[in-house]
Coordinates of C-alpha atoms and ligand atoms in Angstrom, one line a residue:
Chain A
X1 CA 295.2 225.9 235.4
X2 CA 291.6 226.2 236.5
X3 CA 290.4 229.6 237.8
X4 CA 290.3 229.8 241.6
X5 CA 288.4 232.8 243.0
X6 CA 289.6 234.7 246.0
X7 CA 286.0 235.7 246.7
X8 CA 286.3 238.9 244.7
X9 CA 283.1 239.5 242.6
X10 CA 283.9 241.1 239.2
X11 CA 280.2 241.9 238.8
X12 CA 280.2 244.0 242.0
X13 CA 283.8 245.2 242.2
X14 CA 283.1 247.7 245.0
X15 CA 281.2 245.1 247.2
X16 CA 283.2 244.0 250.4
X17 CA 286.1 246.2 249.2
X18 CA 288.7 246.9 251.9
X19 CA 290.8 250.0 251.3
X20 CA 293.1 252.6 253.0
X21 CA 294.1 250.2 255.8
X22 CA 297.9 251.0 255.4
X23 CA 300.7 248.7 256.4
X24 CA 300.7 246.5 259.4
X25 CA 302.1 248.3 262.5
X26 CA 305.8 247.6 262.9
X27 CA 305.5 246.7 266.6
X28 CA 303.3 243.7 265.8
X29 CA 306.5 242.0 264.6
X30 CA 309.1 243.0 267.1
X31 CA 311.0 240.3 268.9
X32 CA 310.2 240.4 272.6
X33 CA 313.6 241.7 273.7
X34 CA 313.3 244.6 271.2
X35 CA 309.8 245.4 272.3
X36 CA 310.8 245.3 276.0
X37 CA 313.8 247.6 275.6
X38 CA 312.4 249.9 272.9
X39 CA 314.0 253.4 273.3
X40 CA 316.1 252.1 276.2
X41 CA 319.3 251.0 274.4
X42 CA 322.6 251.9 276.1
X43 CA 325.3 251.1 273.6
X44 CA 326.3 248.7 270.9
X45 CA 329.4 246.9 269.6
X46 CA 330.3 245.2 266.3
X47 CA 331.5 241.8 267.6
X48 CA 332.8 240.7 264.2
X49 CA 331.9 241.4 260.5
X50 CA 328.1 241.0 260.2
X51 CA 327.5 240.5 264.0
X52 CA 326.3 243.3 266.3
X53 CA 325.3 243.3 269.9
X54 CA 323.0 246.0 271.4
X55 CA 322.9 246.3 275.2
X56 CA 319.9 247.9 276.9
X57 CA 320.0 249.9 280.1
X58 CA 318.2 246.9 281.7
X59 CA 321.2 244.8 280.9
X60 CA 319.3 242.9 278.2
X61 CA 321.3 242.1 275.0
X62 CA 320.2 241.5 271.4
X63 CA 322.6 239.9 269.0
X64 CA 322.1 240.7 265.3
X65 CA 323.5 238.7 262.4
X66 CA 323.3 240.6 259.1
X67 CA 323.3 238.5 255.9
X68 CA 323.7 239.5 252.3
X69 CA 320.5 239.3 250.3
X70 CA 320.1 239.3 246.5
X71 CA 317.0 241.6 246.9
X72 CA 315.3 239.8 244.0
X73 CA 314.3 236.5 245.6
X74 CA 311.9 233.6 245.3
X75 CA 309.2 232.6 247.8
X76 CA 311.2 229.5 248.4
X77 CA 314.2 231.6 249.6
X78 CA 311.9 233.6 251.8
X79 CA 310.5 230.4 253.3
X80 CA 314.0 229.3 254.0
X81 CA 314.6 232.5 255.9
X82 CA 311.4 231.9 257.8
X83 CA 312.5 228.4 258.6
X84 CA 315.7 229.8 260.1
X85 CA 313.8 232.5 262.0
X86 CA 311.5 229.8 263.4
X87 CA 314.4 227.6 264.4
X88 CA 316.6 230.2 266.1
X89 CA 314.8 233.6 266.5
X90 CA 311.2 232.8 267.7
X91 CA 309.9 233.5 264.2
X92 CA 311.3 237.0 263.9
X93 CA 313.5 238.7 261.3
X94 CA 314.0 242.0 259.6
X95 CA 315.3 243.5 256.4
X96 CA 317.6 246.5 256.4
X97 CA 317.5 249.7 254.2
X98 CA 320.1 248.1 252.0
X99 CA 318.1 244.9 251.6
X100 CA 320.3 242.7 253.8
X101 CA 318.4 240.4 256.2
X102 CA 319.0 240.4 259.9
X103 CA 318.3 237.6 262.3
X104 CA 318.2 238.6 266.0
X105 CA 318.6 236.4 269.1
X106 CA 318.9 237.3 272.8
X107 CA 322.0 235.3 274.0
X108 CA 325.4 234.4 272.8
X109 CA 325.0 230.7 272.6
X110 CA 322.0 231.1 270.3
X111 CA 324.0 233.5 268.2
X112 CA 326.7 231.0 267.7
X113 CA 324.3 228.2 266.7
X114 CA 322.6 230.6 264.3
X115 CA 325.9 231.8 262.8
X116 CA 327.0 228.2 262.1
X117 CA 323.6 227.3 260.5
X118 CA 323.7 230.4 258.3
X119 CA 327.2 229.8 257.1
X120 CA 326.4 226.2 256.1
X121 CA 323.7 227.1 253.6
X122 CA 324.7 227.3 249.9
X123 CA 322.9 227.2 246.5
X124 CA 323.6 224.2 244.2
X125 CA 325.8 226.5 242.1
X126 CA 328.0 227.1 245.2
X127 CA 327.0 230.7 246.2
X128 CA 326.4 231.4 249.8
X129 CA 322.7 231.7 250.6
X130 CA 323.3 233.8 253.7
X131 CA 326.8 235.3 253.7
X132 CA 327.4 237.1 257.0
X133 CA 328.8 240.7 256.8
X134 CA 327.9 244.2 255.8
X135 CA 328.7 246.0 259.0
X136 CA 331.2 248.7 259.9
X137 CA 333.9 250.0 257.5
X138 CA 333.4 247.5 254.7
X139 CA 331.2 247.2 251.6
X140 CA 327.7 246.3 252.3
X141 CA 324.9 245.4 249.9
X142 CA 324.4 247.3 246.6
X143 CA 321.2 249.3 246.4
X144 CA 319.9 248.5 242.9
X145 CA 317.0 248.6 240.5
X146 CA 315.0 246.6 238.0
X147 CA 317.2 246.4 234.9
X148 CA 316.3 243.9 232.1
X149 CA 314.3 241.9 234.7
X150 CA 311.3 244.3 234.6
X151 CA 311.7 248.0 233.5
X152 CA 311.2 249.4 230.0
X153 CA 313.7 252.3 230.2
X154 CA 317.0 250.6 231.3
X155 CA 320.4 251.1 229.5
X156 CA 321.9 248.2 231.5
X157 CA 320.9 245.4 233.7
X158 CA 320.8 245.6 237.5
X159 CA 320.8 242.1 239.1
X160 CA 323.6 240.9 236.7
X161 CA 326.2 243.7 237.3
X162 CA 325.4 243.7 241.0
X163 CA 326.2 240.0 241.3
X164 CA 329.4 240.6 239.3
X165 CA 330.5 243.5 241.5
X166 CA 329.6 241.9 244.8
X167 CA 331.5 238.7 243.8
X168 CA 334.6 240.9 243.1
X169 CA 334.2 242.9 246.3
X170 CA 333.1 240.0 248.5
X171 CA 336.2 240.2 250.8
X172 CA 335.1 243.7 251.8
X173 CA 331.5 242.5 252.6
X174 CA 332.9 239.9 255.1
X175 CA 335.6 242.2 256.6
X176 CA 335.8 245.8 258.0
X177 CA 339.2 246.8 256.6
X178 CA 338.3 250.0 254.7
X179 CA 338.9 253.6 256.1
X180 CA 335.1 254.0 256.3
X181 CA 331.9 252.3 255.0
X182 CA 331.8 252.3 251.2
X183 CA 328.3 252.4 249.7
X184 CA 327.9 251.1 246.1
X185 CA 324.6 251.7 244.3
X186 CA 323.4 250.9 240.8
X187 CA 320.6 252.4 238.7
X188 CA 319.8 251.1 235.2
X189 CA 318.9 254.5 233.7
X190 CA 319.4 258.2 234.5
X191 CA 316.1 258.2 236.4
X192 CA 318.5 257.0 239.1
X193 CA 315.9 255.1 241.2
X194 CA 317.7 254.4 244.4
X195 CA 320.8 256.0 245.8
X196 CA 323.4 256.4 243.0
X197 CA 323.5 260.1 243.2
X198 CA 324.6 260.0 246.9
X199 CA 326.8 256.9 247.1
X200 CA 330.6 256.4 247.5
X201 CA 330.4 254.6 244.1
X202 CA 327.4 255.0 241.8
X203 CA 326.8 253.0 238.6
X204 CA 324.3 254.3 236.1
X205 CA 323.1 253.0 232.8
X206 CA 323.5 255.5 230.0
X207 CA 322.6 255.7 226.3
X208 CA 324.8 257.2 223.5
X209 CA 322.4 257.4 220.7
X210 CA 319.3 259.6 220.2
X211 CA 315.7 258.2 220.1
X212 CA 314.2 256.6 217.0
X213 CA 311.0 258.3 216.1
X214 CA 308.0 256.1 215.1
X215 CA 306.1 258.7 213.1
X216 CA 303.3 256.2 212.2
X217 CA 301.9 255.9 215.8
X218 CA 303.4 258.9 217.7
X219 CA 300.4 261.2 217.6
X220 CA 298.1 258.3 218.6
X221 CA 300.0 257.0 221.6
X222 CA 301.8 260.1 222.9
X223 CA 300.7 263.4 224.3
X224 CA 303.0 265.5 222.1
X225 CA 303.4 268.5 224.5
X226 CA 304.5 266.1 227.3
X227 CA 307.3 264.7 225.1
X228 CA 308.4 268.3 224.2
X229 CA 308.5 269.4 227.8
X230 CA 310.2 266.2 228.9
X231 CA 313.4 267.3 227.3
X232 CA 315.9 269.0 229.6
X233 CA 317.7 270.5 226.6
X234 CA 314.9 271.7 224.4
X235 CA 315.9 269.2 221.7
X236 CA 312.3 268.3 220.8
X237 CA 309.8 270.3 218.8
X238 CA 306.4 269.4 217.5
X239 CA 306.2 269.1 213.7
X240 CA 304.2 267.5 210.8
X241 CA 305.5 264.9 208.4
X242 CA 304.3 263.1 205.3
X243 CA 303.5 259.4 205.8
X244 CA 302.1 257.4 202.9
X245 CA 300.7 260.6 201.4
X246 CA 299.1 261.7 204.6
X247 CA 300.2 264.6 206.9
X248 CA 300.6 263.4 210.5
X249 CA 301.5 265.3 213.7
X250 CA 304.8 264.1 215.2
X251 CA 308.0 265.5 216.8
X252 CA 311.5 266.3 215.5
X253 CA 314.6 265.7 217.6
X254 CA 317.6 268.0 217.1
X255 CA 320.4 265.4 217.4
X256 CA 323.1 268.0 218.2
X257 CA 321.2 269.0 221.3
X258 CA 320.1 265.5 222.5
X259 CA 322.2 263.9 225.3
X260 CA 320.3 260.6 225.1
X261 CA 318.7 260.9 228.6
X262 CA 315.6 258.9 227.5
X263 CA 313.2 261.2 229.3
X264 CA 311.1 261.6 226.1
X265 CA 310.7 257.9 225.8
X266 CA 309.5 257.7 229.4
X267 CA 306.7 260.0 228.4
X268 CA 306.2 258.7 224.8
X269 CA 306.4 255.1 223.8
X270 CA 307.0 256.1 220.1
X271 CA 310.6 257.4 221.0
X272 CA 312.6 254.2 221.9
X273 CA 316.4 254.6 222.2
X274 CA 317.9 251.5 223.8
X275 CA 320.8 250.2 221.7
X276 CA 323.0 247.1 222.2
X277 CA 326.3 248.7 221.2
X278 CA 325.5 252.3 222.4
X279 CA 324.3 251.6 225.9
X280 CA 326.6 251.1 228.8
X281 CA 327.4 252.3 232.3
X282 CA 328.8 255.6 233.7
X283 CA 330.7 255.4 237.0
X284 CA 330.3 258.1 239.7
X285 CA 332.1 258.4 243.0
X286 CA 332.3 260.5 246.2
X287 CA 328.7 260.8 247.3
X288 CA 327.3 260.3 250.9
X289 CA 324.1 261.0 252.8
X290 CA 325.3 261.1 256.4
X291 CA 326.2 264.4 258.1
X292 CA 329.2 262.8 259.8
X293 CA 332.1 265.5 259.8
X294 CA 331.4 266.7 256.2
X295 CA 328.0 267.6 254.8
X296 CA 326.2 265.2 252.5
X297 CA 327.6 265.1 248.9
X298 CA 326.5 264.2 245.5
X299 CA 328.5 261.6 243.6
X300 CA 330.5 262.9 240.6
X301 CA 331.0 261.2 237.2
X302 CA 334.6 260.0 236.8
X303 CA 334.2 257.4 234.1
X304 CA 331.9 258.5 231.3
X305 CA 331.3 255.1 229.8
X306 CA 332.1 251.4 230.2
X307 CA 330.4 249.0 227.8
X308 CA 327.7 246.5 228.7
X309 CA 329.5 243.2 228.8
X310 CA 327.0 240.6 230.0
X311 CA 327.0 238.4 231.9
X312 CA 330.0 239.4 234.1
X313 CA 330.7 243.1 233.1
X314 CA 334.5 242.6 233.4
X315 CA 335.5 246.2 232.5
X316 CA 333.0 247.5 235.1
X317 CA 334.1 245.2 237.9
X318 CA 337.8 245.9 237.3
X319 CA 337.3 249.6 237.3
X320 CA 335.2 249.5 240.5
X321 CA 337.7 247.2 242.3
X322 CA 340.6 249.5 241.4
X323 CA 338.8 252.6 242.8
X324 CA 338.0 250.6 246.0
X325 CA 341.6 249.4 246.4
X326 CA 343.2 252.8 245.7
X327 CA 340.8 254.5 248.2
X328 CA 341.5 251.8 250.7
X329 CA 345.3 252.3 250.5
X330 CA 345.3 256.1 250.5
X331 CA 342.4 257.4 252.6
X332 CA 342.7 258.2 256.3
X333 CA 340.6 256.6 258.9
X334 CA 336.9 257.8 258.9
X335 CA 337.4 259.4 255.5
X336 CA 334.5 258.5 253.1
X337 CA 335.6 258.2 249.5
X338 CA 334.3 261.7 248.7
X339 CA 336.1 263.2 251.8
X340 CA 339.3 261.7 250.6
X341 CA 339.0 262.8 246.9
X342 CA 338.2 266.3 248.0
X343 CA 341.1 266.5 250.4
X344 CA 343.7 265.3 247.9
X345 CA 342.1 267.1 245.0
X346 CA 340.3 265.5 242.0
X347 CA 343.4 265.7 239.8
X348 CA 345.2 263.5 242.4
X349 CA 342.2 261.2 242.5
X350 CA 342.6 260.6 238.7
X351 CA 346.3 260.3 238.9
X352 CA 346.2 257.7 241.8
X353 CA 343.5 255.6 240.2
X354 CA 345.0 255.9 236.8
X355 CA 341.5 256.6 235.4
X356 CA 341.9 258.6 232.1
X357 CA 340.2 262.0 232.5
X358 CA 338.0 262.9 229.5
X359 CA 336.2 266.0 228.5
X360 CA 332.9 264.2 229.1
X361 CA 333.3 264.6 232.8
X362 CA 333.4 268.4 232.6
X363 CA 329.9 269.8 233.5
X364 CA 328.2 271.6 230.6
X365 CA 324.6 271.8 231.9
X366 CA 323.2 275.3 232.3
X367 CA 324.6 278.0 234.6
X368 CA 325.5 275.8 237.5
X369 CA 328.2 274.1 235.3
X370 CA 330.3 277.2 235.8
X371 CA 330.7 276.5 239.5
X372 CA 332.2 273.1 238.8
X373 CA 335.2 274.6 236.9
X374 CA 338.3 275.8 238.7
X375 CA 338.3 279.5 239.5
X376 CA 341.6 279.4 241.3
X377 CA 345.3 279.0 240.7
X378 CA 345.4 276.2 243.3
X379 CA 346.1 272.9 241.7
X380 CA 348.7 270.2 241.7
X381 CA 350.9 269.1 238.8
X382 CA 349.9 265.6 238.0
X383 CA 350.3 263.1 235.1
X384 CA 347.2 264.8 233.7
X385 CA 348.4 268.4 234.1
X386 CA 352.1 268.8 233.3
Chain B
X1 CA 297.6 244.7 219.0
X2 CA 294.1 243.3 219.6
X3 CA 290.9 244.3 217.9
X4 CA 287.7 244.5 219.8
X5 CA 284.3 244.0 218.1
X6 CA 281.3 245.6 219.9
X7 CA 277.9 246.7 218.7
X8 CA 278.9 246.5 215.1
X9 CA 282.0 248.6 215.6
X10 CA 285.6 247.5 215.8
X11 CA 288.3 249.1 218.0
X12 CA 292.0 248.6 218.0
X13 CA 293.3 248.5 221.6
X14 CA 296.6 247.8 223.4
X15 CA 297.2 245.2 226.2
X16 CA 295.7 247.5 228.8
X17 CA 292.6 248.1 226.8
X18 CA 293.3 251.7 225.8
X19 CA 292.2 252.9 222.3
X20 CA 295.0 253.0 219.8
X21 CA 293.4 256.0 218.0
X22 CA 291.5 258.8 219.6
X23 CA 289.5 259.2 216.3
X24 CA 288.1 255.7 216.8
X25 CA 286.2 256.8 219.9
X26 CA 282.4 256.6 219.8
X27 CA 279.6 256.3 222.5
X28 CA 279.6 252.5 221.9
X29 CA 283.2 252.5 223.2
X30 CA 282.1 253.9 226.6
X31 CA 279.3 251.3 226.7
X32 CA 281.8 248.5 226.0
X33 CA 284.5 249.6 228.5
X34 CA 282.3 250.6 231.5
X35 CA 281.8 247.0 232.8
X36 CA 285.6 246.4 233.0
X37 CA 286.0 249.7 234.8
X38 CA 283.5 248.7 237.5
X39 CA 280.7 251.0 236.2
X40 CA 277.1 249.7 236.0
X41 CA 275.1 252.7 234.8
X42 CA 276.4 255.7 233.0
X43 CA 275.3 258.9 234.8
X44 CA 275.4 262.6 233.9
X45 CA 278.5 262.9 236.2
X46 CA 280.4 260.3 234.1
X47 CA 279.5 262.1 230.9
X48 CA 280.6 265.4 232.3
X49 CA 284.1 264.1 233.1
X50 CA 284.4 262.3 229.8
X51 CA 283.3 265.4 227.8
X52 CA 285.7 267.6 229.7
X53 CA 288.7 265.2 229.1
X54 CA 287.9 265.0 225.4
X55 CA 287.5 268.7 225.1
X56 CA 290.8 269.4 226.9
X57 CA 292.6 266.8 224.9
X58 CA 291.4 268.3 221.6
X59 CA 292.4 271.8 222.6
X60 CA 295.8 271.1 224.4
X61 CA 297.0 267.7 223.1
X62 CA 297.4 266.4 226.6
X63 CA 295.2 265.1 229.4
X64 CA 294.5 267.7 232.1
X65 CA 296.2 267.5 235.5
X66 CA 294.1 266.1 238.2
X67 CA 293.7 269.5 239.8
X68 CA 292.4 271.0 236.6
X69 CA 290.0 268.1 236.1
X70 CA 288.6 268.8 239.7
X71 CA 288.5 272.5 239.3
X72 CA 286.6 272.6 236.0
X73 CA 284.2 269.7 236.7
X74 CA 283.7 270.7 240.4
X75 CA 284.3 267.0 241.4
X76 CA 286.8 266.4 244.2
X77 CA 289.2 263.5 243.7
X78 CA 287.1 261.4 246.1
X79 CA 284.0 262.0 243.9
X80 CA 285.9 261.2 240.7
X81 CA 286.9 257.8 242.3
X82 CA 283.3 257.2 243.2
X83 CA 282.4 257.7 239.5
X84 CA 285.4 255.9 238.1
X85 CA 286.7 253.3 240.6
X86 CA 290.0 252.8 238.8
X87 CA 290.6 256.6 239.0
X88 CA 290.9 259.4 236.5
X89 CA 293.8 257.8 234.5
X90 CA 293.0 254.2 234.0
X91 CA 289.2 254.7 234.3
X92 CA 288.1 258.1 232.9
X93 CA 290.9 258.7 230.3
X94 CA 290.4 255.1 229.0
X95 CA 286.7 255.6 228.5
X96 CA 287.2 259.0 227.0
X97 CA 289.5 257.5 224.4
X98 CA 292.7 259.4 225.4
X99 CA 296.1 257.8 225.0
X100 CA 297.4 255.6 227.9
X101 CA 299.0 257.7 230.7
X102 CA 302.8 257.5 230.6
X103 CA 305.7 258.2 233.0
X104 CA 306.5 256.6 236.4
X105 CA 302.9 255.7 237.2
Ligands
HEM401 C1 321.3 254.2 271.1 C2 321.1 253.2 270.3 C3 321.8 252.9 269.0 C4 322.9 253.6 268.5 C5 323.7 254.7 269.0 C6 323.1 253.0 267.2 C7 324.2 253.3 266.4 C8 324.4 252.8 265.1 C9 325.5 253.1 264.3 C10 326.6 254.0 264.6 C11 325.3 252.4 263.1 C12 326.2 252.4 261.9 C13 327.0 251.2 262.0 C14 327.6 250.8 260.7 O1 327.3 251.3 259.6 O2 328.4 249.9 260.7 C15 324.1 251.7 263.3 C16 323.6 250.9 262.3 C17 322.5 250.0 262.5 N1 321.8 249.8 263.6 FE1 322.1 250.8 265.4 N2 322.2 251.9 267.0 C18 321.4 251.9 268.1 C19 320.3 251.1 268.3 C20 319.9 250.1 267.4 C21 318.9 249.1 267.6 C22 318.0 248.9 268.9 C23 318.8 248.3 266.5 C24 317.9 247.1 266.2 C25 318.0 246.0 266.9 C26 319.7 248.9 265.5 C27 320.0 248.4 264.3 C28 320.9 248.9 263.4 C29 320.9 248.5 262.0 C30 320.0 247.5 261.3 C31 321.9 249.3 261.4 C32 322.4 249.3 260.0 C33 321.6 250.2 259.1 C34 322.0 250.0 257.6 O3 323.2 250.1 257.3 O4 321.1 249.6 256.9 N3 320.4 249.9 266.1 N4 323.6 251.9 264.5
HEM402 C1 323.0 258.3 269.0 C2 322.6 258.6 267.8 C3 323.4 258.2 266.6 C4 324.7 257.9 266.4 C5 325.8 257.9 267.4 C6 324.8 257.7 264.9 C7 326.0 257.4 264.4 C8 326.2 257.1 263.0 C9 327.4 256.8 262.4 C10 328.8 256.9 263.0 C11 327.2 256.5 261.1 C12 328.2 256.2 260.0 C13 328.3 257.5 259.2 C14 329.4 257.4 258.1 O1 330.2 256.5 258.1 O2 329.3 258.2 257.2 C15 325.8 256.5 260.9 C16 325.1 256.2 259.7 C17 323.8 256.4 259.5 N1 322.9 256.9 260.4 FE1 323.3 257.4 262.3 N2 323.6 257.8 264.3 C18 322.7 258.2 265.3 C19 321.4 258.4 265.1 C20 320.7 258.2 263.9 C21 319.3 258.5 263.7 C22 318.4 259.0 264.7 C23 319.1 258.2 262.3 C24 317.8 258.3 261.6 C25 316.8 259.2 261.8 C26 320.3 257.7 261.8 C27 320.4 257.3 260.4 C28 321.6 256.9 259.9 C29 321.7 256.4 258.5 C30 320.6 256.2 257.5 C31 323.1 256.0 258.3 C32 323.7 255.5 257.1 C33 324.3 256.6 256.2 C34 324.9 256.1 255.0 O3 324.5 255.1 254.4 O4 325.9 256.8 254.5 N3 321.3 257.8 262.7 N4 325.2 256.9 262.1
SF4_403 S1 316.7 253.3 237.2 FE1 315.5 253.7 235.3 S2 315.5 251.7 234.2 FE2 316.1 251.3 236.3 S3 314.2 250.8 237.4 FE3 314.5 253.0 237.7 S4 313.4 253.9 235.9 FE4 313.7 251.7 235.5
SF4_404 S1 316.7 261.6 224.9 FE1 316.7 263.3 226.4 S2 317.9 264.9 225.5 FE2 317.4 263.5 223.9 S3 315.6 264.3 222.9 FE3 314.9 262.8 224.5 S4 314.5 264.0 226.3 FE4 315.8 265.3 224.9

């Protein structure tokens, strides 16, 4: 295609340059009913899964329909949202912190027309374009990352497994039949971009093999001290090696110390470690960020490894679904997954879910590991402890 | 890996235009890169930053932290951006022949 200039002049890059203007101010985009009643909301109700009504002290109402979003989307899809917003919502819409999309209208009749329109839209493959749900005690969208679509450090994909898990848990997106909201998040490597460390169910891509060292370029493309200090376990040391009769600076990895985190690769492109058979997903449970009743919690590893099985990740989806169903059947109302597991005891969690407990889940990282062991005679006899 | 020919020298570079080998650096490299980094005329200030980066890299095996660069050269970050519009990493380190910055940039 022919080059089309935006007006930028590469010969004078600093001329007419606009900088530090920040984002547009949020209130430029508020629907009139939100603007008018800003800070004056009285109460809200969840009318049905995916549909909320907020009532202002003035008596004004705003109806919100929340729809699932794939997060990764084309401009055509965004244009379709804009078409819907133009048709029903005076051109306004918003995205939630879990990447759902919300359409707002100011009366009930408009809400019903909007709902019908949204429910009718499907992709050619049959998937709903705007599935309504994600409110209350159900499973809302999965906070996720780049995966094989864009990042260079993933141990698994993001968009693929998220589609597979949401397909399997779809009934909980469109209903509110769980004891409390259940947040699922996925990160494709231990960097944990997103929310996996503080979610009811967290899915994290992991490696199981140490990095491969490309001695021929390492000293040229890496700052060696950075690679050494990137290692949480002190497994890397600087060294010299013979390469075609020449001595070169490089690093050595003590494979008995390496736990395959991949941090050194993040800092040094000459230490790749992704591996088709080795890589997979670890499953964590029991995290939350709200302060409701119990303090916020980190999620804890309960399944050390499930294999990558593109395109549908059947072992992963089956394991997640099982955890959701066992929690749903056993937890009390308002109990988040972590509240439940802590009340019944982790040995009971493993027994009820039937997840085999392995030594991999026992913390062995530095002094704090000690605090995760049991310094008490209080435990229950289970199928794991007889 | 592409090879750049300039002023009778040849340089191996990656897709972002960083030198593949620090030892390949020479003053012609700076002359070649400056245009794409939005720099018309090389001043004493540019040279001071480049010299310090090279010196620090040779001694320590890493690029200096931005705070160290500021402290030693006496240039505030704002002034460094005035000299190198793409900033200390993409601009100054590239011209100084240091390896491409890594991590979650
Ligand atoms: C006093 C006023 C309000 C109160 C007490 C309130 C309370 C709540 C509560 C309890 C939730 C959690 C519901 C759930 O997870 O199912 C929630 C979620 C939410 N509310 Fe409100 N709300 C208020 C005003 C508003 C207003 C004015 C809006 C915008 C029109 C709004 C938009 C939302 C959204 C988008 C969420 C979901 C956040 C997410 O999960 O990403 N709220 N609110
Ligand atoms: C009248 C005030 C509020 C009420 C009654 C309220 C109530 C709630 C409730 C009941 C939940 C569900 C918690 C759970 O199931 O664990 C919730 C979630 C949440 N609230 Fe509030 N809230 C209020 C104000 C706020 C404010 C001011 C913020 C932000 C500064 C906030 C941020 C959130 C967030 C981010 C969540 C989602 C937590 C998660 O994903 O686990 N809330 N809120
Ligand atoms: S979690 Fe890891 S692999 Fe995934 S986007 Fe973040 S850094 Fe990249
Ligand atoms: S992968 Fe992680 S543990 Fe292994 S050597 Fe690299 S930084 Fe250390």
